XYZ file of C-alpha atoms in Angstrom:
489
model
C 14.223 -160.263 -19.329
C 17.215 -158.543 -18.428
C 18.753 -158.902 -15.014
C 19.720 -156.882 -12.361
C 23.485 -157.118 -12.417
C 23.059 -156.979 -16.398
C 21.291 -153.568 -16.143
C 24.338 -152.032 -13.904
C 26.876 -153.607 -16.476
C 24.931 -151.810 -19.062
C 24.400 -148.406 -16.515
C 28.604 -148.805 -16.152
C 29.378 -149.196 -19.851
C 27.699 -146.207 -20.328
C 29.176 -143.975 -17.699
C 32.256 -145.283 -19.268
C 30.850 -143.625 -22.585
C 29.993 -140.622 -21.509
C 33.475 -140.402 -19.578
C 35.559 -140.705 -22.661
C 32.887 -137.813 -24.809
C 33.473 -135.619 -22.087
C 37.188 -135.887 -21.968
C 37.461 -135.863 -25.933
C 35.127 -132.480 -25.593
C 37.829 -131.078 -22.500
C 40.789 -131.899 -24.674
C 39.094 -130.333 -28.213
C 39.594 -134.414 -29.725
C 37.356 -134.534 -32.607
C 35.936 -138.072 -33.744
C 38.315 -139.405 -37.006
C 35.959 -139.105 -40.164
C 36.218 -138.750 -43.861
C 35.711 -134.945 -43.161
C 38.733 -134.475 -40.457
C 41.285 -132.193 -41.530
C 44.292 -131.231 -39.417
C 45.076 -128.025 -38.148
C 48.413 -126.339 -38.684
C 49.451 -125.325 -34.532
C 52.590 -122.795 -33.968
C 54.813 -123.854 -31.565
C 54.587 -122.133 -28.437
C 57.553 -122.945 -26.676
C 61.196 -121.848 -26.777
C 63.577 -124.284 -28.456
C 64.997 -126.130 -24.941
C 61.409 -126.455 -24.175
C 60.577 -127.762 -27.266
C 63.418 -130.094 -27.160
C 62.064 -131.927 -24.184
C 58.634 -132.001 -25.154
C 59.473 -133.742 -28.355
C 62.018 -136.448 -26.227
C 58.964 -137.054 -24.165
C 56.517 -137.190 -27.227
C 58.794 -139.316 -28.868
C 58.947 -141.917 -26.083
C 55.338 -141.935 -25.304
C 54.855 -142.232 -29.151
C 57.338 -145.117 -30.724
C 55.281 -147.650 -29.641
C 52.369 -146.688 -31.303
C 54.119 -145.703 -34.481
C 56.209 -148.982 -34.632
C 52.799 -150.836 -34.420
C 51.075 -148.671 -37.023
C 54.068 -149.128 -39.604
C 53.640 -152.547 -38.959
C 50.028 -152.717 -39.215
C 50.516 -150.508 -42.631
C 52.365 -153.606 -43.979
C 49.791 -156.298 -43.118
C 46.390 -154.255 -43.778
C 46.989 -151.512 -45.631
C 50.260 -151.671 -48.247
C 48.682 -154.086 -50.905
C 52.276 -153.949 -52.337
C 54.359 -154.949 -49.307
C 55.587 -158.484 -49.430
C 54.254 -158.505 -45.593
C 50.802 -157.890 -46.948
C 47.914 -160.224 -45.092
C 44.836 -158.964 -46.428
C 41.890 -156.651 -45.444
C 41.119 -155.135 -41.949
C 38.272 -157.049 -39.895
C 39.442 -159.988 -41.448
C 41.350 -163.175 -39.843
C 44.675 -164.280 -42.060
C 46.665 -167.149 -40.965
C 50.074 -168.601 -41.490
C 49.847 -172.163 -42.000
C 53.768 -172.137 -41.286
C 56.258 -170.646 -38.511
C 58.100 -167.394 -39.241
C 61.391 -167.495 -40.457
C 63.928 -165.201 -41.440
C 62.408 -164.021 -44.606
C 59.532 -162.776 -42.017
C 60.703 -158.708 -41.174
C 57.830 -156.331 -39.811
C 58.133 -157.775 -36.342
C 61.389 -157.734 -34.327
C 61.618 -160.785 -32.493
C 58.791 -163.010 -33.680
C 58.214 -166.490 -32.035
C 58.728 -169.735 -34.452
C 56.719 -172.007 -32.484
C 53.352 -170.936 -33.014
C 52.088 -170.365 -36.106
C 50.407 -167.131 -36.178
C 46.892 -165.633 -37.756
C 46.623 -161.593 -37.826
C 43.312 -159.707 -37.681
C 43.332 -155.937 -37.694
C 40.765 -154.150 -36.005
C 38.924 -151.220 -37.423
C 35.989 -150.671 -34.774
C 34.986 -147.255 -35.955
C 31.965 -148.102 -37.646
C 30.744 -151.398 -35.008
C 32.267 -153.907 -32.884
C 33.737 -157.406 -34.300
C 32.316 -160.831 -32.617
C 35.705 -163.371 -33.074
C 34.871 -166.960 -32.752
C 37.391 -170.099 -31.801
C 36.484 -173.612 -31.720
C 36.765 -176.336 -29.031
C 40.815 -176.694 -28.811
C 41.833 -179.225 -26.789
C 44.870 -181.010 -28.231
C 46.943 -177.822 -28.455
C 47.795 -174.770 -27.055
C 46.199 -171.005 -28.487
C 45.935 -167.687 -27.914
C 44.308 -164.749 -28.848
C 46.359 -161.927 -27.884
C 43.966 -158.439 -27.899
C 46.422 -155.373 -28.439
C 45.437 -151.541 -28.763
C 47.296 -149.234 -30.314
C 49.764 -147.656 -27.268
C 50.429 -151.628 -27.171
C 48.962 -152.436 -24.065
C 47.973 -156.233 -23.908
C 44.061 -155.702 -22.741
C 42.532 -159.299 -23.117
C 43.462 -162.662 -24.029
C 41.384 -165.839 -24.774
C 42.696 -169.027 -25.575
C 43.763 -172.442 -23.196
C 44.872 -170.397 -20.197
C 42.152 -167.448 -20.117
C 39.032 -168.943 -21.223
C 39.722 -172.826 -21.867
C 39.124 -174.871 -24.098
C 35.584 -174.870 -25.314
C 34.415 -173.122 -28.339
C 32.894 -169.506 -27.543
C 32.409 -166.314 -29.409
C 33.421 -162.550 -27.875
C 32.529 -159.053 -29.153
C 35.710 -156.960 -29.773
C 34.338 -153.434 -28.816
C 35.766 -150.285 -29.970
C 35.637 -146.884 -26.931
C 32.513 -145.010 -28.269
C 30.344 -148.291 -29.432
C 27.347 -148.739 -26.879
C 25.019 -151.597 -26.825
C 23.946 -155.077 -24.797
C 25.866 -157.989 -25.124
C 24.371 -160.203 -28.149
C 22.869 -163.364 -27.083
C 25.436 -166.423 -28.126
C 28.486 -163.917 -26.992
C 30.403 -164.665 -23.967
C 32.028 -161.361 -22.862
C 33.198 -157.811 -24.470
C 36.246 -156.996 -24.794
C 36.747 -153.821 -24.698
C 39.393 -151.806 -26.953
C 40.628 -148.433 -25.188
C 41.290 -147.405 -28.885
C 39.379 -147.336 -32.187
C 42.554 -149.302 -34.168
C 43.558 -152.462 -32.544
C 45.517 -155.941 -33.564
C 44.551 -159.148 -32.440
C 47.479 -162.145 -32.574
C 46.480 -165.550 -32.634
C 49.094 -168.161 -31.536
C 48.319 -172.160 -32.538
C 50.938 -174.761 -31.460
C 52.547 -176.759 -33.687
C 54.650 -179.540 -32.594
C 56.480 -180.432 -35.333
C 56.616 -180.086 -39.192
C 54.504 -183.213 -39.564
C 51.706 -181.163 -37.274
C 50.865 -178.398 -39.891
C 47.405 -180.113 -41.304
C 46.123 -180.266 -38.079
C 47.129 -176.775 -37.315
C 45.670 -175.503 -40.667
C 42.599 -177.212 -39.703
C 42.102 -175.354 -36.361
C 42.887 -171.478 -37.431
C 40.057 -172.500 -40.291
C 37.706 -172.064 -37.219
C 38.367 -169.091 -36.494
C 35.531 -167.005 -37.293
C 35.188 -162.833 -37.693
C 32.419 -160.550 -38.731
C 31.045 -157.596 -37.655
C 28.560 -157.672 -35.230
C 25.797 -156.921 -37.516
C 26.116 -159.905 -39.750
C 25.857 -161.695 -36.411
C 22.929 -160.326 -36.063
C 21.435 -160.442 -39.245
C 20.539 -156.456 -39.034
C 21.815 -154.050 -41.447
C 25.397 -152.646 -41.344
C 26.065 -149.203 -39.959
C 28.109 -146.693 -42.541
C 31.715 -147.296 -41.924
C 33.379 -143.808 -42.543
C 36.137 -143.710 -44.913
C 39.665 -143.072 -44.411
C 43.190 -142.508 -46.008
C 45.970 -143.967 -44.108
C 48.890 -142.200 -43.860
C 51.865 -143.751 -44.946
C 54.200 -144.750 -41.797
C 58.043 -144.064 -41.696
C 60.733 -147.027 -42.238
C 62.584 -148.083 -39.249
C 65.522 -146.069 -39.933
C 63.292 -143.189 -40.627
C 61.652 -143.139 -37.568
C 64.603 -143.249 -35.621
C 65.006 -138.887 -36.506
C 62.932 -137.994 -39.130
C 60.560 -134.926 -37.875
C 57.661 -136.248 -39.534
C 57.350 -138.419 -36.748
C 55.305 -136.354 -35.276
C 53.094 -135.428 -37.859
C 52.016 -139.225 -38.429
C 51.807 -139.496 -34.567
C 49.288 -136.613 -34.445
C 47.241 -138.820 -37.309
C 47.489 -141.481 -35.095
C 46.291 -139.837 -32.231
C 42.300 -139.395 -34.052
C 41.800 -143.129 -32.946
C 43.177 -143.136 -29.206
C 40.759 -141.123 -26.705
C 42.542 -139.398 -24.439
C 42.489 -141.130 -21.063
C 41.921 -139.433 -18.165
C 45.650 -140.182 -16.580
C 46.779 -137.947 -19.621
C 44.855 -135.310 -20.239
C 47.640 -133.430 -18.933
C 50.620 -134.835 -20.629
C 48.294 -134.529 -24.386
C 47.790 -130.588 -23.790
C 51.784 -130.347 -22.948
C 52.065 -132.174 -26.664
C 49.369 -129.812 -27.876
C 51.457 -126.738 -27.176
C 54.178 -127.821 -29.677
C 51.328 -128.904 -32.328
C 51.168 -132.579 -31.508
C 47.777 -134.229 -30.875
C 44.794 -135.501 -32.867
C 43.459 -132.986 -35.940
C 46.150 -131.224 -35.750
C 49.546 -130.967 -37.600
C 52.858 -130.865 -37.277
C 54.332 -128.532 -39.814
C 57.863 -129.547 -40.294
C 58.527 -126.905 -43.109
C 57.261 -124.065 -40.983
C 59.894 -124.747 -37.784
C 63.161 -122.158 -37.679
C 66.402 -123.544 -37.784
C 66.497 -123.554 -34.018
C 63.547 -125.149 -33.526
C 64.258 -127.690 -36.201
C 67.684 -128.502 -34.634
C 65.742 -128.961 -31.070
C 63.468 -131.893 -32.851
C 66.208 -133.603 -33.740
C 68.279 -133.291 -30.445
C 65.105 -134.238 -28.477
C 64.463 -137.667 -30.206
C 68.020 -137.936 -29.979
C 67.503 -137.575 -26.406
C 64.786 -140.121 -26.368
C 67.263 -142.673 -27.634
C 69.683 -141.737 -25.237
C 67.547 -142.192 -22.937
C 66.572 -146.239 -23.680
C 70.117 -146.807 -23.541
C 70.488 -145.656 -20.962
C 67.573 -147.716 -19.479
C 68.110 -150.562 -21.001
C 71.606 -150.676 -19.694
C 70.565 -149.455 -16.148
C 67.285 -151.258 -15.436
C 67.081 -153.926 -17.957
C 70.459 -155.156 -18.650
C 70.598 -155.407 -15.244
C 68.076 -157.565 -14.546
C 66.151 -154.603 -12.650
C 63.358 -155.315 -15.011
C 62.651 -157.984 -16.946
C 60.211 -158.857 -19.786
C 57.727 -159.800 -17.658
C 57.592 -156.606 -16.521
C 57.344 -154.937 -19.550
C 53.914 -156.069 -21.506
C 50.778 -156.045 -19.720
C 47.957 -153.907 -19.372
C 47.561 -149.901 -18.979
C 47.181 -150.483 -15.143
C 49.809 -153.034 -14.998
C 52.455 -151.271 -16.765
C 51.323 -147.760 -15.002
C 51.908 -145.724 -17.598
C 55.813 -146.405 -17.577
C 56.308 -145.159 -21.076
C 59.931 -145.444 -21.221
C 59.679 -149.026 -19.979
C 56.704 -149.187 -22.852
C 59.245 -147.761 -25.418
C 62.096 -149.913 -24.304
C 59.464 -153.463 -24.881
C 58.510 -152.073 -28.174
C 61.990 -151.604 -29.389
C 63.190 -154.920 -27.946
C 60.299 -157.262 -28.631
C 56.832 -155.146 -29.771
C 53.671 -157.622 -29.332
C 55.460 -159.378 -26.297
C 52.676 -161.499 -23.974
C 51.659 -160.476 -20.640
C 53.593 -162.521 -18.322
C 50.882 -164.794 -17.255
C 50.783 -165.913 -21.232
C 54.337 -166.490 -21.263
C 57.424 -165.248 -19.568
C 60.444 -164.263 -21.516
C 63.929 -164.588 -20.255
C 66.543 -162.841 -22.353
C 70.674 -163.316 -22.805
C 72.270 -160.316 -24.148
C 75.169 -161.143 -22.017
C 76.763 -164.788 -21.087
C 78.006 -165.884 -16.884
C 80.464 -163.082 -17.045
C 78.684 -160.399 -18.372
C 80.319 -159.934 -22.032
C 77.910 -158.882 -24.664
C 76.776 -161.905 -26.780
C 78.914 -162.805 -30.411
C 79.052 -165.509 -32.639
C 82.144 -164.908 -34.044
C 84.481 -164.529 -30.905
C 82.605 -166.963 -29.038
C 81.033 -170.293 -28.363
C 78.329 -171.170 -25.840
C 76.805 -174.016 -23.618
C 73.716 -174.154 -22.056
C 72.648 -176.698 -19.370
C 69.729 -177.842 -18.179
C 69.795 -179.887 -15.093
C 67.418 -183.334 -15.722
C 65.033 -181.772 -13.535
C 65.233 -178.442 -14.029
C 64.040 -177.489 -17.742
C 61.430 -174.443 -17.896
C 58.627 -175.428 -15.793
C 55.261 -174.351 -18.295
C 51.711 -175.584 -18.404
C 52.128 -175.794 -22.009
C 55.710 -175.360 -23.914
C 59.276 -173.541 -23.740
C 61.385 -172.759 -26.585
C 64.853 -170.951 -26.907
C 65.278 -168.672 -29.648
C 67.882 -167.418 -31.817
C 68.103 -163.439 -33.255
C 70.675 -161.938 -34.946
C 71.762 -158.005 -33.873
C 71.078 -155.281 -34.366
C 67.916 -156.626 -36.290
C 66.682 -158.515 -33.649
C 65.010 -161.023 -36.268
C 65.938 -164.598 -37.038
C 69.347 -165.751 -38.577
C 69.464 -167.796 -41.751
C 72.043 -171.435 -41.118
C 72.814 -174.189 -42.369
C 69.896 -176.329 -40.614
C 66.992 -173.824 -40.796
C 67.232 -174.004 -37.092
C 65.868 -171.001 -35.358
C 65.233 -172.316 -32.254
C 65.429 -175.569 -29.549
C 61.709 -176.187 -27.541
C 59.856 -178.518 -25.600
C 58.470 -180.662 -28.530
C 62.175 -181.506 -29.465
C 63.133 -182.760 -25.978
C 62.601 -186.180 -27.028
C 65.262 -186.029 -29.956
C 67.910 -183.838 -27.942
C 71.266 -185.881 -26.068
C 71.151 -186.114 -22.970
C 73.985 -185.978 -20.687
C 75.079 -188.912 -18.510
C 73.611 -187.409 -15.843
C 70.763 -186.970 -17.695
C 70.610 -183.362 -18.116
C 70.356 -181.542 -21.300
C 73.397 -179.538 -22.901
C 72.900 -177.255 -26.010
C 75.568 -176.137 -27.750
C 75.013 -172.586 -29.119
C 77.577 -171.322 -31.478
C 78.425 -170.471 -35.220
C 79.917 -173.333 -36.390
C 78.949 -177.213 -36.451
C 79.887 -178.490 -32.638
C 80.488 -182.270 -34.647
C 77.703 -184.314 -36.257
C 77.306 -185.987 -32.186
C 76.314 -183.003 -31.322
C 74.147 -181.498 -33.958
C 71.267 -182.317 -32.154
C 71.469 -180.078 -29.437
C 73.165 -177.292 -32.011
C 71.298 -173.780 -31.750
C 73.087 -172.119 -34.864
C 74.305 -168.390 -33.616
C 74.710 -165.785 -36.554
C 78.624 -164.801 -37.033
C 77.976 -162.043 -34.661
C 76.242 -160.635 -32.573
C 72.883 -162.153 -30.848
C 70.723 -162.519 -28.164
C 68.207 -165.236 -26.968
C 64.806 -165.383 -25.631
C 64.043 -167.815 -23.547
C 59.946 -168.232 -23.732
C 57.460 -169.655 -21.684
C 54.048 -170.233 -22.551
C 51.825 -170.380 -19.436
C 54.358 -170.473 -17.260
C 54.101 -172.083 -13.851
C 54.393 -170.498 -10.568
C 57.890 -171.099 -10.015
C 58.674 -169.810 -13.375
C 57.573 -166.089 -12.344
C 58.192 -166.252 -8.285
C 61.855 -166.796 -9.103
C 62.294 -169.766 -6.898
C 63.252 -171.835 -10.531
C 66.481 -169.863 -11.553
C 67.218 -169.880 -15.774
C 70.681 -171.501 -16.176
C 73.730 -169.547 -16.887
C 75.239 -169.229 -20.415
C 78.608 -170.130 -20.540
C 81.098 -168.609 -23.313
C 84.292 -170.009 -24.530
C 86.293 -167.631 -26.820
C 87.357 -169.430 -30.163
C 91.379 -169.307 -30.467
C 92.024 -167.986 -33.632
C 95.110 -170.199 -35.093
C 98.080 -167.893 -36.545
């Protein structure tokens, strides 16, 4: 018998329904099918109009593209060294990324990961985790702007086994009995992250044995009922990085994009601006058709766009304005910021919510000089005291610029963390001092030797569940001091 409160959770879910047909019917969105075709739209706006639409399309857009090209690689691109495996299925890594690991800028290698990609057109997913107890996880739920809308793992659900229905927008229905919760997707194409700790090389069995458990089918194999149609679809094939830095087709592939994202109500008005310029779901953006003017005001409005991260970036985040824990986090928590959006995809895309884990960065050492390994050497101290305080585990991490993935040395070292406290020097005052730098510090030291790239870097400074202290800012991340190499004559 169903209960009260489960009757208005099913009356709300609904409303929520008919909420999003009645916006796609306001904003002339059609439903993504095998039928779709896009329709050609003439720009109807003179070329410095045109140029600011596209800087603002192009921010509110990069995200989303720079997760679909990635998502191309794992799912889609059966020829892509990157390549995972299906959609709606779980792959995992029994192993830590390393440099020969590209799609994502700044991956973790802590945590070995396990990828599902999430095609909820057809019916919802149910994703089920064992018991984990020994170890910390997480299942990071991302939709396609990149908004962080759910977790589950040690810090949001616990550790007990469960199973939870990954929902796409338009799917209605009651929550299957043996599900805890639904998570609900705000779009139809989402990406799920699981992170498993490892704690050391000799760890990898056990962690092989956990992401084994996880478990995903569609909710009608759950159910034992027969599978709804699942509508085909060609994906279109995404730009390369450089590429989507100025190539017009951006937009074209953004407008595909757009068939899977129903509009939400906070931008109804900001999609019809896009629509007047031919950018929004079914219909096209018809690079060959635009006049020389109105080709060279593309190009000098995602130039703009760029301009304007820089600009950002050097204002609000090199500044420590905003941090990283400011810039992941949930449509409501991020409030539609979509520079600040553009700037966390281009500096770290698929970066936790800060209650997962907080992320420090050093582009710049004590006195404010950009980072390099070739000019400089660097110390970093950690009073006895005063390392990261985390519920589960801290790591410092190494990327080379301007890739912003991890650099290839001598020790296959991409990274000092918590597990390798133990085995780091400690100072006679029983702090901790790592020595980050190009070249060997000594064979004393190598212990506490973060290998820098000769060039230039930055480090992340991560913290999984952090504590308190570590958000609040009453525990202050030590200062990294240079030391400029003397170059002998």
């Amino acid at each position: 018998m169903i209960s009260i409160r489960e009757k208005l959770k099913h009356f709300a879910e609904l409303l929520m329904f008919l909420t999003v047909v009645m916006t796609l019917s306001a904003c002339g969105v059609p439903e993504p099918t095998e039928d779709s075709t896009s329709q050609t739209v003439a720009v109807k706006a003179t070329p410095a109009e045109l140029r600011e639409l596209i800087k603002e399309a192009y921010i509110y857009g990069f995200p989303m593209m720079d997760s679909y090209r990635i998502q191309y690689s794992y799912f889609v691109d059966q020829n892509n060294p990157e390549y995972k495996g299906a959609w709606n299925e779980v792959h995992n890594m029994a192993r830590v990324f390393s440099p020969q690991d590209k799609a994502i800028q700044t991956p973790n290698s802590d945590t070995p990961y396990s990828f599902l990609g999430a095609d909820l057109r057809a019916e919802p997913l149910v994703i089920s985790v064992p018991a984990i107890k020994d170890r910390y996880y997480s299942l990071q739920f991302i939709d396609m702007y990149t908004h962080n809308f759910a977790y589950v793992g040690s810090r949001a659900t616990g550790t007990e086994a469960g199973s939870y229905l990954l929902a796409g927008p338009r799917w209605q229905g009651d929550v299957p009995e043996g599900v805890k919760s639904v998570i609900r997707s705000e779009t139809e194409l989402a990406f799920v992250l699981f992170r498993t700790q490892l704690f050391n090389d000799d760890d990898l069995v056990a962690v092989q044995k956990v992401q084994t458990q996880y478990r995903v089918q569609p909710l009608s194999r759950f159910l034992g009922t027969t599978p709804p149609p699942t509508p085909t679809l060609t994906f279109v094939k995404p730009l390369s990085v450089e590429d989507q830095k100025n190539a017009p087709e951006f937009f074209d592939i953004l407008s595909f994009l757009l068939q899977f994202t129903p509009p939400h109500p906070s931008e109804t008005a900001l999609l019809a601006r896009f629509a007047k310029v031919g950018i929004g779901a079914g219909k096209s953006f018809d690079v060959a058709s635009l006049s020389p003017a109105e080709r060279q005001a593309v190009t000098e409005g995602m130039a703009d766009a760029w301009k304007a991260f820089t600009q950002y970036k050097a204002e609000i985040i090199d500044t420590g304005k905003k941090s990283s824990a400011d810039g992941f986090g949930t449509r409501e928590f991020l409030g539609n910021d979509y520079l600040l959006r553009m700037s966390s995809a281009v500096l770290g895309i698929y970066g936790n919510s800060k209650e997962e884990a907080n992320y420090p960065v050093y582009f710049t050492d004590s006195e404010g000089k950009l980072l390099d390994g070739a000019s400089n050497r660097y110390t970093l101290y950690f009073k006895a005291d005063q390392l990261p305080p985390v519920n589960s585990f801290w790591s410092l991490t190494m990327y080379e610029l301007p890739s912003s993935l991890l650099t290839e040395n001598s020790l296959n070292r991409y990274l000092i963390n918590s597990p390798m406290v133990p085995d780091l020097d400690r100072d006679p005052d029983g702090g901790i001092t790592l020595y980050i730098q190009n070249e060997s510090p000594g064979k004393e030291k190598e212990a506490n030797w973060l290998p820098a790239p000769k060039g230039p870097f930055f480090l992340v400074l991560r913290e999984y569940w952090p504590k308190p202290e570590a958000l609040d800012g009453s525990w202050k991340t030590p200062k990294l001091v240079g030391t400029a190499i003397s170059i002998q004559p």
